[in-house]
Structure formats: structure tokens, C-alpha cells
Amino acid sequence: MTHRRLAVLLTAFTLISPAAYGGTDQNESAWRWSLPDFLPPPRVPTDNPMSESRFQLGRKLFYDTRLSGNGKESCASCHLQRLAFTDGRKLGVGATGQNTPRNAPSIANVSWRATLTWANPAMVTLERQMEAPLFGEDPIEMGVNDKNRKEILSRFANDATYRQDFAAAFPGEAEPLTFGNIIKAIAVFERGAVSANSKYDLYLQGKATLTPEEIRGKDLFFGEKAECHHCHGSVNFDDQFYHAKTRGVETPFHNTGLYNLDKDGSYPAPNRGVYENTHKPEDMGTFRAPSLRNIAVTAPYMHDGSVATLEDAVEIYAAGGRNLKEGPLAGDGRHNPNKSALIVPIDLSEQEKSDLIAFLKTLTDESFLSSPRFGDPWNGASPSIGVSVVTPPH
């Protein structure tokens, strides 16, 4: 998709509200999407509609360590707002200290993704995805299991404010405080985590000016030399953009030549991409292209966090893959037989690499990284197990 075509797409949608982020006045229960004119409303499951009361309940739960089995981990432990809801680590760390096999992805604009996680084509809803960190046993993340479920629910049932919040978020239900509703509320919060106010977004609206270096980087990004737009050319700077009016859904996954073990194209287990689900040889090493929004603050990069800096990432793509010359993962990914045809060597000068990085940095949404709407309602002091707390006002 060329920059001109993207610009037309970005201006084709009707302005819903002048505000940059979703939601209504926090005292109202109803919901309306408040989005810039280039971002259409996302698709929302009919059995979990958006509401302000669910959003605010989900925000509290997202930051509450009482949701984990041992009371030491919250969703926010691996998804920090200042890092666009990533964690700055190569791999995530669960409540018991066990590493997850993959890098924690950002939740920014997650409601516009056709699939979730790095490499599972079947994971298409936030509600289903959340079962893995909550209930998964290998690795253990939140550590919820059959033995502690009742205890965890009682932590919230013993909090009078939480009881009121669940009743407001799920009106008409006799017993609204359930794990099913916990999952629904957090999913609503995540769907409402909208990032669309970067310098580049403002530039498209005529509210900001790019520097000459950023302009050159933009032209490289959307041009046929660097060709970044083939995998990152949507409104969300990925290639699985999905919204309320989407008809045909495309869910491409890509092998970018990061590894080539034994020269047969293998990737190190358990991070072998879509292959882990399908066991098809052609799926070895294929992963979803992440959104590049806020990319400057979400290092380290790639599915396993193995690329430390944005500069390193650009070098790998310019080389047409990564050549690891020593160690147990040695192999020349540039010659991986399963590598995507889109990943080819690109003759970029040092100035062009610098220009490209300058443009990528314009995708940082500083307001998203600091907005109280998405921030910690506990002010950094998530309540401990057994401590009576008063929930901050909405």
C-alpha cells in the first residue's frame, strides 16, 4: 500500500468525535467510541458490549495483584503503560518467577487485530486469549487454578466497592462476580486502550509538521525501496487490521529470517511460530507482524525479544535476515528456505537508516503513555491480600 493510498484510507472514515480516545464521561454507563477520523470503530463481541462501568472495572482488575494466585502479579506487571503496555524484558515473567516463552506484546489498539498473540491463528478474541495468562500451567503467569479460584473470587467479594462495581458493570445478573465477568471487564478495558495521537497522526490531520529527516523516512517506509508498508501499511501499522465493517479477514504470518538452525530453516523450540499449532513445515518460523505504533518505547523486539534496539531491527531487515555466527542458535537466517519473499536485502545508506528510524519515532503517542484514563487506579500501590481498601473514585 502506497503512502498516498494509505492517506486516502485514513481520511475516508467519518469523524465520530474530536477526542482521541474511546469512552464517554466517566460518570456515564453508556459507551461511545471517540476516535479520530482515520480510525473506524472496532468489532465488539455482542455478548460483551462496551460500557464505561465495565471499562473502569476492567482497569481496576488489570492493575490488581489480587487477581493472581499468590497475589504477586497483575496484568499490568507485564504490560506497563509508559512502555505502551509492554514490559521492557526479552520474555515475560509470571507470578512464580517463571518466564513466558515470548515477548509481552502491547495491548495498544488490540481491538483492531484480527488475531491475538504472536502465532496462533485461532486466537481471535480477547476473552479467549485471556484464559492463557490466567489459567495456563506451562508457563504459569497469573497462577489461577481449581484450588485457588474460590479464594481469589473471595478477595473481590470481600471488597464492598468491588461488589458495587460488578453489579454496575453487569446489571441484572444475580451473581455478577465470576471469572467469566472478570475476563469480560478486562477485555473491555483492553479494547478501550486506543492509541491514535502520535506526531504522525497529528501530521495527517494537519496539526503537526514532520522534520525533513522524518519526511524522508516516511517516504522510505511507504515507498518501494524499503517496502516496510507491505507488512505494516495499515492504519494500525500492521497487516491484520480488522474493524466493525471488515468483510474478508486476512491473517498473514511471516518468516522474517531470524533463525536458520542446521540450515534447514528450523527455529528454536518452543518458538517455532504458527508451526507449533499446525505442524505444517511451511509454517515454521512464521509470526504475526506486530503493530509499529509506539515502537520506539517497546524494545526489545521480535517474538522472543532477541533484538535489543530499533537500530538493530532496521539492520536485520536491511540485510534480508539475521546471520548468527556462533552459539547454539547459530545459522544464517538470510538463507532460511521458509523466509518470506518480502524479506530481501535492501541497499540502505546510513542516512536512510537514520531517516527511517526518525519516522518510526513519530509513531509514539506520548499522551497514550501517560493518560490517567489508562493508568493505575491504585496509584502504584495495588492492594495486598487481606487488606481492606477503598477503591479510588471513577
mmCIF file of C-alpha atoms in Angstrom, residues 62 75-81 83-93 100-110 113 115-120 123 126 129-130 132-133 141 190 193 236 238 271 287-295 297-305 368:
data_model
loop_
_atom_site.group_PDB
_atom_site.id
_atom_site.type_symbol
_atom_site.label_atom_id
_atom_site.label_comp_id
_atom_site.label_asym_id
_atom_site.label_seq_id
_atom_site.Cartn_x
_atom_site.Cartn_y
_atom_site.Cartn_z
ATOM 1 C CA PHE A 62 -5.947 -5.060 35.187
ATOM 2 C CA CYS A 75 -1.890 -7.928 34.179
ATOM 3 C CA ALA A 76 -0.002 -4.649 34.454
ATOM 4 C CA SER A 77 3.091 -6.463 35.728
ATOM 5 C CA CYS A 78 3.827 -7.457 32.129
ATOM 6 C CA HIS A 79 2.070 -4.527 30.476
ATOM 7 C CA LEU A 80 3.378 -1.147 31.659
ATOM 8 C CA GLN A 81 1.596 1.943 30.374
ATOM 9 C CA LEU A 83 6.103 1.296 27.649
ATOM 10 C CA ALA A 84 2.875 1.178 25.614
ATOM 11 C CA PHE A 85 1.802 -1.772 27.765
ATOM 12 C CA THR A 86 4.880 -3.898 27.135
ATOM 13 C CA ASP A 87 7.394 -4.674 29.898
ATOM 14 C CA GLY A 88 10.883 -3.934 28.568
ATOM 15 C CA ARG A 89 12.009 -7.538 29.082
ATOM 16 C CA LYS A 90 13.009 -10.100 26.485
ATOM 17 C CA LEU A 91 10.462 -12.529 27.931
ATOM 18 C CA GLY A 92 7.556 -12.053 30.298
ATOM 19 C CA VAL A 93 7.780 -13.208 33.925
ATOM 20 C CA THR A 100 6.950 -16.987 29.319
ATOM 21 C CA PRO A 101 8.413 -18.214 26.020
ATOM 22 C CA ARG A 102 7.687 -14.965 24.188
ATOM 23 C CA ASN A 103 7.978 -11.228 24.442
ATOM 24 C CA ALA A 104 4.985 -9.450 26.003
ATOM 25 C CA PRO A 105 3.058 -7.682 23.214
ATOM 26 C CA SER A 106 1.495 -4.241 23.514
ATOM 27 C CA ILE A 107 -2.247 -4.003 24.111
ATOM 28 C CA ALA A 108 -2.458 -0.640 22.300
ATOM 29 C CA ASN A 109 -5.223 -0.838 19.665
ATOM 30 C CA VAL A 110 -5.550 -4.553 20.311
ATOM 31 C CA ARG A 113 -6.187 -7.056 15.449
ATOM 32 C CA THR A 115 -5.660 -12.463 15.586
ATOM 33 C CA LEU A 116 -4.029 -12.183 19.005
ATOM 34 C CA THR A 117 -0.722 -13.495 20.368
ATOM 35 C CA TRP A 118 2.342 -13.929 18.190
ATOM 36 C CA ALA A 119 1.481 -17.090 16.334
ATOM 37 C CA ASN A 120 -1.947 -18.602 16.948
ATOM 38 C CA MET A 123 -6.850 -16.867 18.896
ATOM 39 C CA LEU A 126 -9.548 -11.085 23.910
ATOM 40 C CA GLN A 129 -6.862 -15.116 24.858
ATOM 41 C CA MET A 130 -7.073 -14.064 28.493
ATOM 42 C CA ALA A 132 -3.976 -18.436 28.851
ATOM 43 C CA PRO A 133 -2.310 -15.971 31.254
ATOM 44 C CA GLU A 141 1.605 -16.497 34.599
ATOM 45 C CA GLU A 190 -8.103 -3.545 26.669
ATOM 46 C CA ALA A 193 -6.922 1.247 25.120
ATOM 47 C CA ASN A 236 -2.539 0.276 12.766
ATOM 48 C CA ASP A 238 0.400 -3.993 10.819
ATOM 49 C CA ASN A 271 9.171 -20.514 19.487
ATOM 50 C CA PHE A 287 4.747 -14.949 13.236
ATOM 51 C CA ARG A 288 2.223 -12.118 13.148
ATOM 52 C CA ALA A 289 3.625 -8.743 12.119
ATOM 53 C CA PRO A 290 3.207 -6.520 15.202
ATOM 54 C CA SER A 291 1.841 -3.013 15.071
ATOM 55 C CA LEU A 292 4.601 -0.417 14.877
ATOM 56 C CA ARG A 293 2.652 2.135 16.868
ATOM 57 C CA ASN A 294 4.788 3.260 19.835
ATOM 58 C CA ILE A 295 7.613 1.082 18.502
ATOM 59 C CA VAL A 297 9.313 2.509 23.511
ATOM 60 C CA THR A 298 8.607 -1.224 23.151
ATOM 61 C CA ALA A 299 12.121 -2.703 22.941
ATOM 62 C CA PRO A 300 13.370 -5.397 22.907
ATOM 63 C CA TYR A 301 11.886 -6.589 19.644
ATOM 64 C CA MET A 302 10.697 -9.735 17.860
ATOM 65 C CA HIS A 303 8.666 -12.608 19.259
ATOM 66 C CA ASP A 304 11.471 -13.665 21.606
ATOM 67 C CA GLY A 305 12.857 -10.246 22.476
ATOM 68 C CA PHE A 368 -1.312 7.328 25.492
#
